[in-house]
Amino acid sequence: MENLDIDKILDRFENSSICELEITYKDFQIKCKKNTTISQEITKEIVKTKKEEITTSEIKDEKIKTITSPIVGTFYRAPAPDANVYVEPNQEIKKGQPICIIEAMKMMNELESEFNCKIIEVLANSGQLVEYGQPLFKVELI
Amino acid sequence: MENLDIDKILDRFENSSICELEITYKDFQIKCKKNTTISQEITKEIVKTKKEEITTSEIKDEKIKTITSPIVGTFYRAPAPDANVYVEPNQEIKKGQPICIIEAMKMMNELESEFNCKIIEVLANSGQLVEYGQPLFKVELI
Amino acid sequence: MIKKVLIANRGEIAIRVIRALKSMGIKSVAVYSHADKDGLWLKIADEAICIGPATVSESYLNITNIISAALYSHCDAIHPGVGFLSESAEFVKAVEESGLIFIGPNKDTINLLGNKVEARILAKKAGLDVTPGSFKEIESVSELKTLANKLGYPIILKASLGGGGKGMRVITNDADLEKNFNLAKEEANKFFANPAIHVEKFLTHPRHIEIQLLSDGENVIFLGERDCSVQKNHQKLIEESPSNIVSQKMRNKLKRASIKLFKLLKYQGAGTIEFLLEDNNCYFMEVNARVQVEHPVSEFVSSIDIIKEMILISDNNSSQNMRENPILRNHSMEVRINALSCGTITKFTPPLGPSVRVDTHIYSGYKVSPFYDSMLAKIIVYTKNRQESIKTMLSCLSELELEGIKTNKEVIIKILNNNKFVSGNFDTSLYKEIEKDL
Amino acid sequence: MIKKVLIANRGEIAIRVIRALKSMGIKSVAVYSHADKDGLWLKIADEAICIGPATVSESYLNITNIISAALYSHCDAIHPGVGFLSESAEFVKAVEESGLIFIGPNKDTINLLGNKVEARILAKKAGLDVTPGSFKEIESVSELKTLANKLGYPIILKASLGGGGKGMRVITNDADLEKNFNLAKEEANKFFANPAIHVEKFLTHPRHIEIQLLSDGENVIFLGERDCSVQKNHQKLIEESPSNIVSQKMRNKLKRASIKLFKLLKYQGAGTIEFLLEDNNCYFMEVNARVQVEHPVSEFVSSIDIIKEMILISDNNSSQNMRENPILRNHSMEVRINALSCGTITKFTPPLGPSVRVDTHIYSGYKVSPFYDSMLAKIIVYTKNRQESIKTMLSCLSELELEGIKTNKEVIIKILNNNKFVSGNFDTSLYKEIEKDL
């Protein structure tokens, strides 16, 4: 046991794959430990992030809804060119309240809200062709 | 317990598959631990196996050769149907010694060995069509 | 002049029409259901519009959404493809009323041909043989009995406004007459909103023959016959042109009378007359007033692009090709590769090279959904004669790689190798006969 | 009767021939070099034999190995494909002497046509226009000077046994005559083992026109012309049939005289007569005594499978098709997609559907090696007319996915969109003219 050189032991430990080392000799004791498994930690972090995302979107799903077009047609925000728009962002609306018109086959189809909500964003432009399932409004349930 | 050399112990531990080691001898104690993940072990094993393969094939490459057909034609082990075959397995042959005939375009092409060697195996059947590069003999250099 | 066309269909036929439009310099608008958002036809078209959810009745049969999509994307015309709304008089009417061109026959033609009794009367007038049977609605059981005894059993009751096998009943003896008479009327009423039925002699071992025509309302051209006798539950699997069972004499007769029928109809567009051939008699069945899945075999033998001619005809711009009957050359055969399970296609390598055409909407990574038709691809070959077509098709199928789902490829290969099929001496019961060996 | 054929070639043309054989029920034997062990043609053929290392001279040009492979795999015949040994009189002789059938003209025809002066004499005899120039070897500079002054500059010196552009020298004035005379003779001797040269008037802005013929030794049929004027360094990039610059009158004249030339030759098989067309004169250049890369455009317009007819002719079993000239219909165009770099093709999706044919040996995962021709695929379309072919080809190229290596696809698209090309008013200098914009 003549090679009890601390520097040497630490070098040795550093370059080895050993992650924990403890040497006790008489009144001398050395304990060392490496911060192992970086890759594992990263993996964990990714998993965590994913979970968080899911949680967030779950929370969102509960409150934030997208109202999509049930038919193909031209989207109008107002009942007539010179009339006021049905809804504005930040406006609170009631279930059954008309929110826009979709013109199809020369028929004006008034689209009504299916729930009480607040308009967050209008996602289509007035006069624009909208297809089936196209997002029209982003709303928050109230 | 005369070999209580820390370096030796650590070397030994490092290269073993042991993942935790604890030695107590009189007032001397050593404890070490490896960060053992299965994947590392697998990797090591694969590396090891590969190394072995390489070594073996290197050895083989040095001594064992495959003689392939340089042309397309019919392989014959003997110069004539009733003659003796040119070479037999285990037979030792000299560089330049004919080992088979490949018939192409009604020409009999005698194939000569390019080195002194021992025939290990004949890889084609007499009368068989052989293509370019087809293995004909497995031989060992001598 | 037609500058932009909406294709009211999906899958390979949508791609077929879009390709024709592109090579004519006409813009194309694809439509799709929510389930079809990865459809290849969306990528190839100039524009794509979602017209509804997966359910067919709310998307590909949704007349309002389809016409809205056409109007708002500034199309001049709609091509209906095959199936779906292609023979819907209601759809044609809606298209015409919205100021768009329907690429196909007009609504009066479709209405008239939808009535099978009217079609029989007109076919007879044109000189076609029709199956022995009634030329008007059967009013009573006694009337049916009189006819049945005159025709001899088996007979078949058909819904006069029907089609596609629905509301048909085969009767083999007097005892079953009354029950079937009532049931057939009920079914006709249920499926076609009209209880009118008529009766025809039932053919037990016919060949399925059809005549492909193109007509611009004045000029009618004959693109030969197709033999579609290899069928599984009335689903065509293999089609070919010419048919080995149609003599030149019979072909000439069918040609003359078929052209006459289309002239009587002042027919506009591509159309097919279906016949059943038994004991050397070819009996008129019905007119399919649209292009058909198996049109490529006729395109090969006639060197005429049926889809392009349809578009030109609807644009009142019918081409030089309509002036005289094309020369029919060589032999063409089509097989339909169908999915037998749903899932993702992991590998698709089509056969390529001379004398083969592949019409398909699938690709490596395409998901086969349960909502729509199971047809994955049509493989069509064009060679000197029937025997060479069979060999070429087998060679193509050996090159075809289609992995990830179950298909009928092996069944098709077995049919192509079947002695009866190869001999040409078979009828529509072939599939059933050899089913146990497939 | 031919029952088994060895294909002495690689790549798409090997696959082309194998597919023809399969659909005729004839067995096929593929050959390959060590570098080609993953070749698609090996998988499609019934058998495959390795004939040498990557180097062409030791594999695809190795007459002994190829004939041995054919003999020992019990073939009756060898199809040479294009390039490699397809016009080697030595190879044809060796094939014939080994008791095999060479699918192509006999060695006397190939020998005769290999002498360009003899070919010029025969072409003139058949009634074809030949470029003004000599009909025998030029013996001296003074003889050349007399001819040069009669013809007017520029003139071109050609090796009489030459071909493929080697040993050709263009002269624009008297001062360059002597030097070029000597150099041309040296080169002719070096490349073709014969110093004989002759002189022709040099055309500066010609169209490259060629006539496709099939002949069984007695009957000759005319499959129309091809226009191959889009060339990069004499490498054809786009070919079409018919040519927009050939009038019906010129076509009739070319047809009559070309057929006469092949009858004089008692030609057997597929052959092409090359012409240069300038100022409405079509001058005979040479006969290519083999099938050509661009044969598919002629197959489309004539509905004749050239490869199959070649095989039947070599089997003394020429078909009904040889009895009369086929009707030529519509328009066909081919483009050649070439590799501009080596490497692995990571994705390949060919265009499919009606009016397109793709001949190729590549697939997703195929490694393009530096040893062989850079052509990856031929895309051929068949439509009503030239303008529709251009649009259809552009549509096909937009569907073509070919990733992993550099190709000339974008260059081809630019040419197809080029105003001069679209107008049809261009000549063989087109590529050079527009090169900077490509």
Short mmCIF file of N, CA, C and O in Angstrom, two decimals, chain A residues 65-68 75-78 85-91 93 99-102 111 118-128 130 134-140:
data_model
loop_
_atom_site.label_atom_id
_atom_site.label_comp_id
_atom_site.label_asym_id
_atom_site.label_seq_id
_atom_site.Cartn_x
_atom_site.Cartn_y
_atom_site.Cartn_z
N LYS A 65 -61.69 26.31 -27.46
CA LYS A 65 -62.31 25.52 -28.53
C LYS A 65 -62.10 26.22 -29.86
O LYS A 65 -61.96 27.44 -29.91
N THR A 66 -62.10 25.43 -30.93
CA THR A 66 -62.07 26.01 -32.25
C THR A 66 -63.41 25.70 -32.93
O THR A 66 -63.85 24.56 -32.93
N ILE A 67 -64.04 26.75 -33.42
CA ILE A 67 -65.29 26.53 -34.16
C ILE A 67 -64.93 26.42 -35.63
O ILE A 67 -64.27 27.30 -36.19
N THR A 68 -65.29 25.28 -36.25
CA THR A 68 -64.91 25.05 -37.64
C THR A 68 -66.14 25.13 -38.55
O THR A 68 -67.28 25.05 -38.08
N PHE A 75 -67.39 32.69 -46.35
CA PHE A 75 -67.51 33.11 -44.96
C PHE A 75 -67.77 34.62 -44.91
O PHE A 75 -67.09 35.40 -45.57
N TYR A 76 -68.82 35.00 -44.17
CA TYR A 76 -69.07 36.43 -43.98
C TYR A 76 -69.21 36.72 -42.49
O TYR A 76 -69.94 36.00 -41.79
N ARG A 77 -68.59 37.79 -42.02
CA ARG A 77 -68.66 38.13 -40.60
C ARG A 77 -69.91 38.94 -40.29
O ARG A 77 -70.31 39.05 -39.12
N ALA A 78 -70.52 39.53 -41.34
CA ALA A 78 -71.69 40.37 -41.11
C ALA A 78 -72.84 39.87 -41.99
O ALA A 78 -72.62 39.27 -43.04
N VAL A 85 -70.50 43.56 -37.89
CA VAL A 85 -70.12 42.15 -37.81
C VAL A 85 -70.89 41.50 -36.65
O VAL A 85 -71.28 42.17 -35.71
N TYR A 86 -71.08 40.18 -36.78
CA TYR A 86 -71.79 39.45 -35.72
C TYR A 86 -71.03 39.50 -34.41
O TYR A 86 -71.58 39.77 -33.36
N VAL A 87 -69.73 39.20 -34.49
CA VAL A 87 -68.93 39.13 -33.27
C VAL A 87 -67.55 39.76 -33.49
O VAL A 87 -67.03 39.77 -34.60
N GLU A 88 -67.01 40.27 -32.38
CA GLU A 88 -65.67 40.86 -32.39
C GLU A 88 -64.80 40.07 -31.40
O GLU A 88 -65.32 39.48 -30.46
N PRO A 89 -63.50 40.08 -31.55
CA PRO A 89 -62.64 39.46 -30.55
C PRO A 89 -62.91 40.07 -29.17
O PRO A 89 -63.25 41.27 -29.06
N ASN A 90 -62.78 39.24 -28.16
CA ASN A 90 -63.02 39.60 -26.75
C ASN A 90 -64.51 39.67 -26.39
O ASN A 90 -64.85 39.76 -25.22
N GLN A 91 -65.35 39.61 -27.41
CA GLN A 91 -66.79 39.68 -27.14
C GLN A 91 -67.27 38.37 -26.53
O GLN A 91 -66.84 37.29 -26.94
N ILE A 93 -70.21 35.70 -25.97
CA ILE A 93 -71.45 35.35 -26.68
C ILE A 93 -72.13 34.17 -26.00
O ILE A 93 -71.52 33.37 -25.31
N ILE A 99 -72.91 33.76 -35.16
CA ILE A 99 -71.54 34.30 -35.11
C ILE A 99 -71.00 34.64 -36.50
O ILE A 99 -70.06 35.40 -36.64
N CYS A 100 -71.61 34.07 -37.54
CA CYS A 100 -71.18 34.40 -38.89
C CYS A 100 -72.18 33.81 -39.89
O CYS A 100 -73.10 33.09 -39.50
N ILE A 101 -71.93 34.13 -41.16
CA ILE A 101 -72.75 33.53 -42.22
C ILE A 101 -71.83 32.77 -43.14
O ILE A 101 -70.71 33.21 -43.43
N ILE A 102 -72.29 31.59 -43.59
CA ILE A 102 -71.57 30.91 -44.67
C ILE A 102 -72.53 30.76 -45.84
O ILE A 102 -73.58 30.12 -45.72
N LEU A 111 -74.38 30.63 -38.87
CA LEU A 111 -73.77 29.66 -37.96
C LEU A 111 -73.92 30.17 -36.54
O LEU A 111 -73.57 31.31 -36.23
N LYS A 118 -66.15 33.16 -25.07
CA LYS A 118 -65.60 34.46 -25.42
C LYS A 118 -64.79 34.26 -26.70
O LYS A 118 -63.98 33.32 -26.82
N ILE A 119 -64.97 35.15 -27.68
CA ILE A 119 -64.21 35.05 -28.93
C ILE A 119 -62.77 35.49 -28.65
O ILE A 119 -62.54 36.59 -28.14
N ILE A 120 -61.83 34.61 -28.95
CA ILE A 120 -60.42 34.99 -28.78
C ILE A 120 -59.87 35.55 -30.09
O ILE A 120 -59.20 36.56 -30.13
N GLU A 121 -60.21 34.85 -31.16
CA GLU A 121 -59.63 35.25 -32.45
C GLU A 121 -60.56 34.83 -33.59
O GLU A 121 -61.19 33.77 -33.52
N VAL A 122 -60.64 35.66 -34.61
CA VAL A 122 -61.38 35.28 -35.83
C VAL A 122 -60.35 34.74 -36.82
O VAL A 122 -59.36 35.41 -37.11
N LEU A 123 -60.55 33.51 -37.27
CA LEU A 123 -59.48 32.83 -38.02
C LEU A 123 -59.66 32.87 -39.54
O LEU A 123 -58.80 32.43 -40.28
N ALA A 124 -60.79 33.38 -40.02
CA ALA A 124 -61.01 33.45 -41.47
C ALA A 124 -61.38 34.88 -41.84
O ALA A 124 -61.89 35.64 -41.01
N ASN A 125 -61.09 35.24 -43.09
CA ASN A 125 -61.42 36.59 -43.55
C ASN A 125 -62.79 36.63 -44.18
O ASN A 125 -63.20 35.68 -44.87
N SER A 126 -63.49 37.71 -43.98
CA SER A 126 -64.82 37.88 -44.58
C SER A 126 -64.68 37.83 -46.09
O SER A 126 -63.77 38.43 -46.67
N GLY A 127 -65.57 37.07 -46.72
CA GLY A 127 -65.53 36.96 -48.19
C GLY A 127 -64.68 35.80 -48.68
O GLY A 127 -64.63 35.50 -49.86
N GLN A 128 -64.03 35.13 -47.75
CA GLN A 128 -63.11 34.04 -48.12
C GLN A 128 -63.86 32.71 -48.28
O GLN A 128 -64.83 32.45 -47.57
N VAL A 130 -64.34 29.07 -47.46
CA VAL A 130 -63.91 28.16 -46.39
C VAL A 130 -64.34 26.74 -46.75
O VAL A 130 -65.38 26.52 -47.35
N GLN A 134 -62.72 23.84 -41.75
CA GLN A 134 -61.75 24.94 -41.63
C GLN A 134 -62.02 25.75 -40.36
O GLN A 134 -63.16 26.12 -40.07
N PRO A 135 -60.99 26.04 -39.56
CA PRO A 135 -61.18 26.81 -38.32
C PRO A 135 -61.66 28.23 -38.64
O PRO A 135 -61.12 28.90 -39.51
N LEU A 136 -62.73 28.66 -37.92
CA LEU A 136 -63.29 30.00 -38.14
C LEU A 136 -63.04 30.90 -36.94
O LEU A 136 -62.70 32.07 -37.10
N PHE A 137 -63.26 30.35 -35.76
CA PHE A 137 -63.09 31.15 -34.53
C PHE A 137 -62.35 30.33 -33.49
O PHE A 137 -62.57 29.12 -33.36
N LYS A 138 -61.48 31.04 -32.72
CA LYS A 138 -60.89 30.45 -31.54
C LYS A 138 -61.65 31.08 -30.37
O LYS A 138 -61.76 32.31 -30.30
N VAL A 139 -62.22 30.23 -29.50
CA VAL A 139 -63.04 30.77 -28.42
C VAL A 139 -62.64 30.13 -27.09
O VAL A 139 -62.02 29.06 -27.07
N GLU A 140 -63.00 30.82 -26.02
CA GLU A 140 -62.74 30.28 -24.69
C GLU A 140 -64.09 30.07 -24.02
O GLU A 140 -64.92 30.98 -23.96
#
